[in-house]
Structures are given as structure tokens and as C-alpha cells.
mmCIF file with all atom_site columns, C-alpha atoms in Angstrom:
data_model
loop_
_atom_site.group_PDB
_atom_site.id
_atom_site.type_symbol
_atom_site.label_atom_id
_atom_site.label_alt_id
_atom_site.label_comp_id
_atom_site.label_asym_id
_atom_site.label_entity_id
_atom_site.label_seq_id
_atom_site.pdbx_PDB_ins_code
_atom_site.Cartn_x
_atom_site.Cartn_y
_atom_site.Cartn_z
_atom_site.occupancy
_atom_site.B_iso_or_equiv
_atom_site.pdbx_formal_charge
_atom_site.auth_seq_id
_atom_site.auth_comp_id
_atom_site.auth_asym_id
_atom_site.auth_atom_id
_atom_site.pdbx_PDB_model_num
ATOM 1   C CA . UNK A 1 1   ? 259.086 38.492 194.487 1.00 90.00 ? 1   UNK A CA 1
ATOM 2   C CA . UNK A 1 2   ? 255.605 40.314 193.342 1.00 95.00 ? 2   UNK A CA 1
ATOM 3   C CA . UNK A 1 3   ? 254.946 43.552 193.907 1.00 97.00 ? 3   UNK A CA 1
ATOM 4   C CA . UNK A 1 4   ? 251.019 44.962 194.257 1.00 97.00 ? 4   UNK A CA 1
ATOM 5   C CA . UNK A 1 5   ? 249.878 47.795 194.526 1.00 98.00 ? 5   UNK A CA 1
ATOM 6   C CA . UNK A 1 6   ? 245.900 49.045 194.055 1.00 97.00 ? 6   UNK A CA 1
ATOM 7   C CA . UNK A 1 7   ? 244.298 52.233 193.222 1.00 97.00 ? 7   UNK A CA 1
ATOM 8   C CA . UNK A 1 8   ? 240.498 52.982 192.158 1.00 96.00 ? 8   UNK A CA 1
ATOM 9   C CA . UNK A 1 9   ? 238.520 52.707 195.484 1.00 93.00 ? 9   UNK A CA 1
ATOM 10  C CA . UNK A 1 10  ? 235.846 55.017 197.084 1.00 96.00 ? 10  UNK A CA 1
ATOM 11  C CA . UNK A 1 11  ? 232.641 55.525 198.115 1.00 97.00 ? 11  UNK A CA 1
ATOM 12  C CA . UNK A 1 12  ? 229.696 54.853 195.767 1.00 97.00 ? 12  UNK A CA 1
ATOM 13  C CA . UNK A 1 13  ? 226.113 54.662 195.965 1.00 97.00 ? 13  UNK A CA 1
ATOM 14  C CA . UNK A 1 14  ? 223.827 50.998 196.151 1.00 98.00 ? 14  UNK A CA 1
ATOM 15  C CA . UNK A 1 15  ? 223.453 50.348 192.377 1.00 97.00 ? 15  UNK A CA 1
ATOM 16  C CA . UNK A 1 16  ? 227.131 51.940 191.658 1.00 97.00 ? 16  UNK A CA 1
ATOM 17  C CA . UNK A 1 17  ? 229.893 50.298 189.455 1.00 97.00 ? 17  UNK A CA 1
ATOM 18  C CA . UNK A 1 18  ? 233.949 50.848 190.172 1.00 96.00 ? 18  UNK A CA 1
ATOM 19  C CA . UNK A 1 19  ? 236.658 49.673 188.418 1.00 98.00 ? 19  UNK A CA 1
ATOM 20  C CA . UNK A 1 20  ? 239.455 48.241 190.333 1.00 98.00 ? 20  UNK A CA 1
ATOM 21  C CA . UNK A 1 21  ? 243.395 48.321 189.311 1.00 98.00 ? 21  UNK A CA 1
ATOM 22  C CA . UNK A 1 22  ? 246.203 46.404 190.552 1.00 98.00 ? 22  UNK A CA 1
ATOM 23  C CA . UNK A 1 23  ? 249.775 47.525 188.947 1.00 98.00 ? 23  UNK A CA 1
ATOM 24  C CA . UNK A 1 24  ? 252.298 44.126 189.521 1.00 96.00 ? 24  UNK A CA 1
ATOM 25  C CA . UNK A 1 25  ? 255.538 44.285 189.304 1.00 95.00 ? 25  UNK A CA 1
ATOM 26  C CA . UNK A 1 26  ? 258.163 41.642 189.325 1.00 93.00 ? 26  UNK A CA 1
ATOM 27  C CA . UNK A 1 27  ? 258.303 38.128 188.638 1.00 90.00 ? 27  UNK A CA 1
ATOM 28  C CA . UNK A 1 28  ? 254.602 38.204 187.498 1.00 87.00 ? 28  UNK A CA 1
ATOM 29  C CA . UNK A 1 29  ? 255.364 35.407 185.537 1.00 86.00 ? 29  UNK A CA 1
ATOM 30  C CA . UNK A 1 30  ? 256.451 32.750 188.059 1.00 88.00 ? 30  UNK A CA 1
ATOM 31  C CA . UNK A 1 31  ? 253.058 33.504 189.414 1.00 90.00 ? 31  UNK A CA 1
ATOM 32  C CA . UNK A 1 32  ? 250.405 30.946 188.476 1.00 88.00 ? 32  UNK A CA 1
ATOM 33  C CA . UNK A 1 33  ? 247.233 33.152 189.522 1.00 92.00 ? 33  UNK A CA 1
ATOM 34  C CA . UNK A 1 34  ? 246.545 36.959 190.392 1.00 96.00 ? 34  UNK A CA 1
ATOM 35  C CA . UNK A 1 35  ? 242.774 37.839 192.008 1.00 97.00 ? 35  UNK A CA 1
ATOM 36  C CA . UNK A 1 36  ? 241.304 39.791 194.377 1.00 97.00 ? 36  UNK A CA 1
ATOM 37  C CA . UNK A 1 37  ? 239.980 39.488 198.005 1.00 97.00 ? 37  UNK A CA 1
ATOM 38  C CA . UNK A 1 38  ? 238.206 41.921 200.173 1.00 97.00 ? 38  UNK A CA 1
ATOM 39  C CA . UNK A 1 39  ? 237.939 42.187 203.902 1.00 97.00 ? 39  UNK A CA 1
ATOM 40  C CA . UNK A 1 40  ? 234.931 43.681 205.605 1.00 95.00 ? 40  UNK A CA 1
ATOM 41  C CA . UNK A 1 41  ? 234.695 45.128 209.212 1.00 89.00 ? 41  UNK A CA 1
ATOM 42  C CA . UNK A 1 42  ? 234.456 42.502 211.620 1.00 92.00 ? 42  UNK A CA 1
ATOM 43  C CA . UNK A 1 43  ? 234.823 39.690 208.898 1.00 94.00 ? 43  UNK A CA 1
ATOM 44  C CA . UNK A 1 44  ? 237.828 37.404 208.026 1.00 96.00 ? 44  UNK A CA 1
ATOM 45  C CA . UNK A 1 45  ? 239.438 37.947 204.220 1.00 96.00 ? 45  UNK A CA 1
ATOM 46  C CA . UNK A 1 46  ? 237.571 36.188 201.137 1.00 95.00 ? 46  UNK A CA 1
ATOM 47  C CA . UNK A 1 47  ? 238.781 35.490 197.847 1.00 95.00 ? 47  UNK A CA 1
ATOM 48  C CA . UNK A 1 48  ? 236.218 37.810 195.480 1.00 97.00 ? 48  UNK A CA 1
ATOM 49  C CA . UNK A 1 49  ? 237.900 36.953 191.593 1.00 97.00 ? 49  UNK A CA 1
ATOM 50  C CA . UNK A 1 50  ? 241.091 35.494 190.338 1.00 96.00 ? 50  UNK A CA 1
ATOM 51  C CA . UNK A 1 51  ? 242.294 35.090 187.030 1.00 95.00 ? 51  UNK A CA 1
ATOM 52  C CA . UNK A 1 52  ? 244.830 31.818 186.530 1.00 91.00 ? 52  UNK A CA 1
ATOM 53  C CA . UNK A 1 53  ? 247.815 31.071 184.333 1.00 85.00 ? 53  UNK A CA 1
ATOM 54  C CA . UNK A 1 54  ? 245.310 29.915 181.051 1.00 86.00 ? 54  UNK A CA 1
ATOM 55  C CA . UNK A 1 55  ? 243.421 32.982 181.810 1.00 87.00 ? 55  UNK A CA 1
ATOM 56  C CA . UNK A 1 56  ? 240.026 30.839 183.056 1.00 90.00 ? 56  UNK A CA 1
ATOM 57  C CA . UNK A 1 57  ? 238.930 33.793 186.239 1.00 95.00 ? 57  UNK A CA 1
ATOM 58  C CA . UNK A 1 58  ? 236.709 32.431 189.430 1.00 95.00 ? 58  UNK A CA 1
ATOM 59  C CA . UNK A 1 59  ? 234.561 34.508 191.159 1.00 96.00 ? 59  UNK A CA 1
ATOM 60  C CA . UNK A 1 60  ? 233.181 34.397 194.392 1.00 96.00 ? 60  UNK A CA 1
ATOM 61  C CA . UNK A 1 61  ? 229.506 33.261 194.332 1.00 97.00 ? 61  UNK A CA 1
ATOM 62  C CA . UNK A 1 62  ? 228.662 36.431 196.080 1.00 96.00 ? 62  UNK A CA 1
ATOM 63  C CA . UNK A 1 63  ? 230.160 38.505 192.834 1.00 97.00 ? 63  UNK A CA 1
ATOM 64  C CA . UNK A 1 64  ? 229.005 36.292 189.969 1.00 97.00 ? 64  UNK A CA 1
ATOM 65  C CA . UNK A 1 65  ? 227.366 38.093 187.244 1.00 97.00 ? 65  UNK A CA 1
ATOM 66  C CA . UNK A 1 66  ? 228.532 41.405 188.966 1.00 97.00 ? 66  UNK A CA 1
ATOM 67  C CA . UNK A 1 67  ? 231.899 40.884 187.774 1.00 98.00 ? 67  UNK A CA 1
ATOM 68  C CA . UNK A 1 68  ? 234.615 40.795 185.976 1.00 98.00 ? 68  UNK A CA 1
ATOM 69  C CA . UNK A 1 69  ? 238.187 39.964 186.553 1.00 97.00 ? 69  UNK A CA 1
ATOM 70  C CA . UNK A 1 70  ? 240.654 40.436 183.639 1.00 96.00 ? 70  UNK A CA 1
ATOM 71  C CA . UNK A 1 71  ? 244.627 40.227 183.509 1.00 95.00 ? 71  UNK A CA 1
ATOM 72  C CA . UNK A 1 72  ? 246.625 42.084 180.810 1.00 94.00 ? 72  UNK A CA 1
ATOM 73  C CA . UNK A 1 73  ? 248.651 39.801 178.339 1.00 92.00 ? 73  UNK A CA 1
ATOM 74  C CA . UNK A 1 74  ? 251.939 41.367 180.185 1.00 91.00 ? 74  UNK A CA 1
ATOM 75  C CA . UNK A 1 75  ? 250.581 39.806 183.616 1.00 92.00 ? 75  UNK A CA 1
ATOM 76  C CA . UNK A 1 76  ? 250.865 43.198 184.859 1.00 95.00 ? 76  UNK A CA 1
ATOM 77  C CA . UNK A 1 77  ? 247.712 44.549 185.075 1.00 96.00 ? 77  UNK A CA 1
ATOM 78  C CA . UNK A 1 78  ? 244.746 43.282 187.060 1.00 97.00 ? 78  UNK A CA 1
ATOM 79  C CA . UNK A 1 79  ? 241.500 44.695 186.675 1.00 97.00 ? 79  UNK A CA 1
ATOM 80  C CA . UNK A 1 80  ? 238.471 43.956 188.605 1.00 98.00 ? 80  UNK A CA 1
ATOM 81  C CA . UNK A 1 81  ? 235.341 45.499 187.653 1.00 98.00 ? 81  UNK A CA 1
ATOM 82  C CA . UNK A 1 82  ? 231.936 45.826 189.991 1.00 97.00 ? 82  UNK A CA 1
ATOM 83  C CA . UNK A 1 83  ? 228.635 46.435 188.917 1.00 98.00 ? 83  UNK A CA 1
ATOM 84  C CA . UNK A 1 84  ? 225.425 46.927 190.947 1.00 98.00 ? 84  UNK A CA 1
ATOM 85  C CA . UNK A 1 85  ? 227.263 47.651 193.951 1.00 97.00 ? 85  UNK A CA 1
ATOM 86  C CA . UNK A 1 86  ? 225.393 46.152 197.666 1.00 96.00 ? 86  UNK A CA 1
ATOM 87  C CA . UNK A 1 87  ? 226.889 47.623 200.863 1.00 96.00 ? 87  UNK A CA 1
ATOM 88  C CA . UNK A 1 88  ? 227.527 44.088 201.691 1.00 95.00 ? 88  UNK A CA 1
ATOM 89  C CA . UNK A 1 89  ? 230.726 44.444 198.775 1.00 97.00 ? 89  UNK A CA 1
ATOM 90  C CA . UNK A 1 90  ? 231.796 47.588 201.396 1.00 97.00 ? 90  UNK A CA 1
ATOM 91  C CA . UNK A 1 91  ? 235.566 46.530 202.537 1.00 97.00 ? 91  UNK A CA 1
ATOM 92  C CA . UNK A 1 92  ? 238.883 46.680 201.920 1.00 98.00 ? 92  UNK A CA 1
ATOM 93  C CA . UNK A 1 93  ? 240.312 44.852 198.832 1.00 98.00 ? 93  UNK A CA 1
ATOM 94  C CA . UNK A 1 94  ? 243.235 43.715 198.280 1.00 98.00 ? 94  UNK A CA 1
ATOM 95  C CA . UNK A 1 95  ? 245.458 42.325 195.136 1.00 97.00 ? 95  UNK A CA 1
ATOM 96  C CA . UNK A 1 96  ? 247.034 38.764 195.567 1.00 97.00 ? 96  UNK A CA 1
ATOM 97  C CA . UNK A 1 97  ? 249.375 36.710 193.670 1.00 96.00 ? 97  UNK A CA 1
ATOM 98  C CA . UNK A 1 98  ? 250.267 33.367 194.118 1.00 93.00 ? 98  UNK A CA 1
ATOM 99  C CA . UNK A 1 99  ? 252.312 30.307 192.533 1.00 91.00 ? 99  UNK A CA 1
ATOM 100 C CA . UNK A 1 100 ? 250.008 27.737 192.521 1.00 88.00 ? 100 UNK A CA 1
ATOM 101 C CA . UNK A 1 101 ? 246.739 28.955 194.016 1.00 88.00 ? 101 UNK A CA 1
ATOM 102 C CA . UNK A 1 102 ? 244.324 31.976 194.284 1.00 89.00 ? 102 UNK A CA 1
ATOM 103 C CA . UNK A 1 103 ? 241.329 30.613 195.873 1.00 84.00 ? 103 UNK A CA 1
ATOM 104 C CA . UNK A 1 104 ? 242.112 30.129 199.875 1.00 89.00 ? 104 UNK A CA 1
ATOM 105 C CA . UNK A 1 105 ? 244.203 32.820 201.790 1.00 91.00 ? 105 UNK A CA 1
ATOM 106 C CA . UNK A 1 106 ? 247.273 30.391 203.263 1.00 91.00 ? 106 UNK A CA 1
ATOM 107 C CA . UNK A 1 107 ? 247.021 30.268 199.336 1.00 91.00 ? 107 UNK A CA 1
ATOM 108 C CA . UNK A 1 108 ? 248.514 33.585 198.750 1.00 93.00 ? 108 UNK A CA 1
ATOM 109 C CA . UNK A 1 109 ? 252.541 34.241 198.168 1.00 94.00 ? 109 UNK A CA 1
ATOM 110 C CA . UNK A 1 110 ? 252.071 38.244 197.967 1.00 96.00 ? 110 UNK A CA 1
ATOM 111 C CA . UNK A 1 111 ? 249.453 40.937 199.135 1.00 97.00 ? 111 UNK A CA 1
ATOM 112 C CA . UNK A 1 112 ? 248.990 44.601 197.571 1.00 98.00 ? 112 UNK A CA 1
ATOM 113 C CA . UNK A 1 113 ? 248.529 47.557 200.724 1.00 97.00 ? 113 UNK A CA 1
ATOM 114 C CA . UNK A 1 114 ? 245.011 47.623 200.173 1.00 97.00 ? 114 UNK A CA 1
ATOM 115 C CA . UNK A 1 115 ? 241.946 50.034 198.730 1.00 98.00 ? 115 UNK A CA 1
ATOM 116 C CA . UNK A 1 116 ? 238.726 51.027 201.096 1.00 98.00 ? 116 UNK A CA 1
ATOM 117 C CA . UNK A 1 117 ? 235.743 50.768 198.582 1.00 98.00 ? 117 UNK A CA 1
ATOM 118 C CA . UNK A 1 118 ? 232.370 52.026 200.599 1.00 98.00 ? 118 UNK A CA 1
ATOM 119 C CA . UNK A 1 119 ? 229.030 51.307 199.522 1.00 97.00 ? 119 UNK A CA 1
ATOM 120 C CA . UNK A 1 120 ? 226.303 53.339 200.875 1.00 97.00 ? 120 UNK A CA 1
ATOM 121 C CA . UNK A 1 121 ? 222.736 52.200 200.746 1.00 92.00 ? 121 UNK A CA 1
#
């Protein structure tokens, strides 16, 4: 079992950058993959950056060349960085972890609570 749990969300301006964390605790290392996926109101969850087991990361093509997704060597720290911020990224996001997949939600073996991040135009 994986535990997730996310912290730097909140509101930023169009043009903003955050920093996202996600502290995982647990058998991090039976996990093959760790990434991040956002929900926005009214639409389904998407995958938005993972980072697999050989450390290659994927990104969403509505992030790419906004950011980055990095994993500590520990496999306990997730970091997910966004830059120019759109009020299209406005949603929840949420950690994942998975043993064999990070890209599709049935995909996903454990979820983090969740952090709001709100772009405002």
C-alpha cells in the first residue's frame, strides 16, 4: 500500500508558475510509476505527468514544455512544476501511483486527497 498526500495549490494569475508536492509513503518501491492528474469542473480525470521506474516522465500534450515532473531518488517525493499557467490548467490535481501503469485512470493502484489549483485570467 502507497500513501499520497499533496500540498502546494492555490490561486495564481494567467502567466503564473506553482510548484506541486506529493509526499509518498509506503511501498513506493513496488510501484512502477508515480504522476499526476487533474480534474476540472464538469470534466472527467486526465493524466497531466508521470515519471516511471527508469525515471523517463510523460506529459500530457496539453502540459508539454510547461512542465516538469521529477521523482526523488528515495521514490518519495514527487514534484510537478507549472509554468505559464492558462485557466484551462484550473482543477483539482491529484498524486497517483501505480504498479505497472501511469498513463490511463483504471491504470491507477492509489490516489492522494487532492489540491484545488485556480487560475484566473
Amino acid at each position: 500500500q502507497v500513501r499520497l498526500v499533496e500540498s502546494g495549490g492555490g490561486s495564481v494569475q494567467s502567466g503564473g508558475s506553482l510548484t506541486l508536492t506529493c509526499a509518498a509513503s509506503g511501498h513506493t518501491s513496488s510501484r512502477y510509476c508515480l504522476g499526476w492528474y487533474r480534474e476540472a469542473p464538469g470534466n472527467s480525470r486526465e493524466g497531466v505527468a508521470s515519471v516511471g521506474i527508469d525515471g523517463s516522465p510523460w506529459y500530457a500534450d496539453s502540459v508539454k514544455g510547461r512542465a516538469t515532473v521529477s521523482l526523488s531518488s528515495d521514490r518519495r517525493t514527487l514534484t510537478l512544476q507549472l509554468n505559464n499557467l492558462e485557466p484551462e490548467d484550473t482543477g483539482v490535481y491529484y498524486c497517483a501511483s501505480s504498479a505497472w501503469a501511469c498513463t490511463t485512470v483504471p491504470d491507477i493502484w492509489e490516489w492522494g486527497q487532492g489540491t484545488q489549483v485556480t487560475v484566473s485570467s
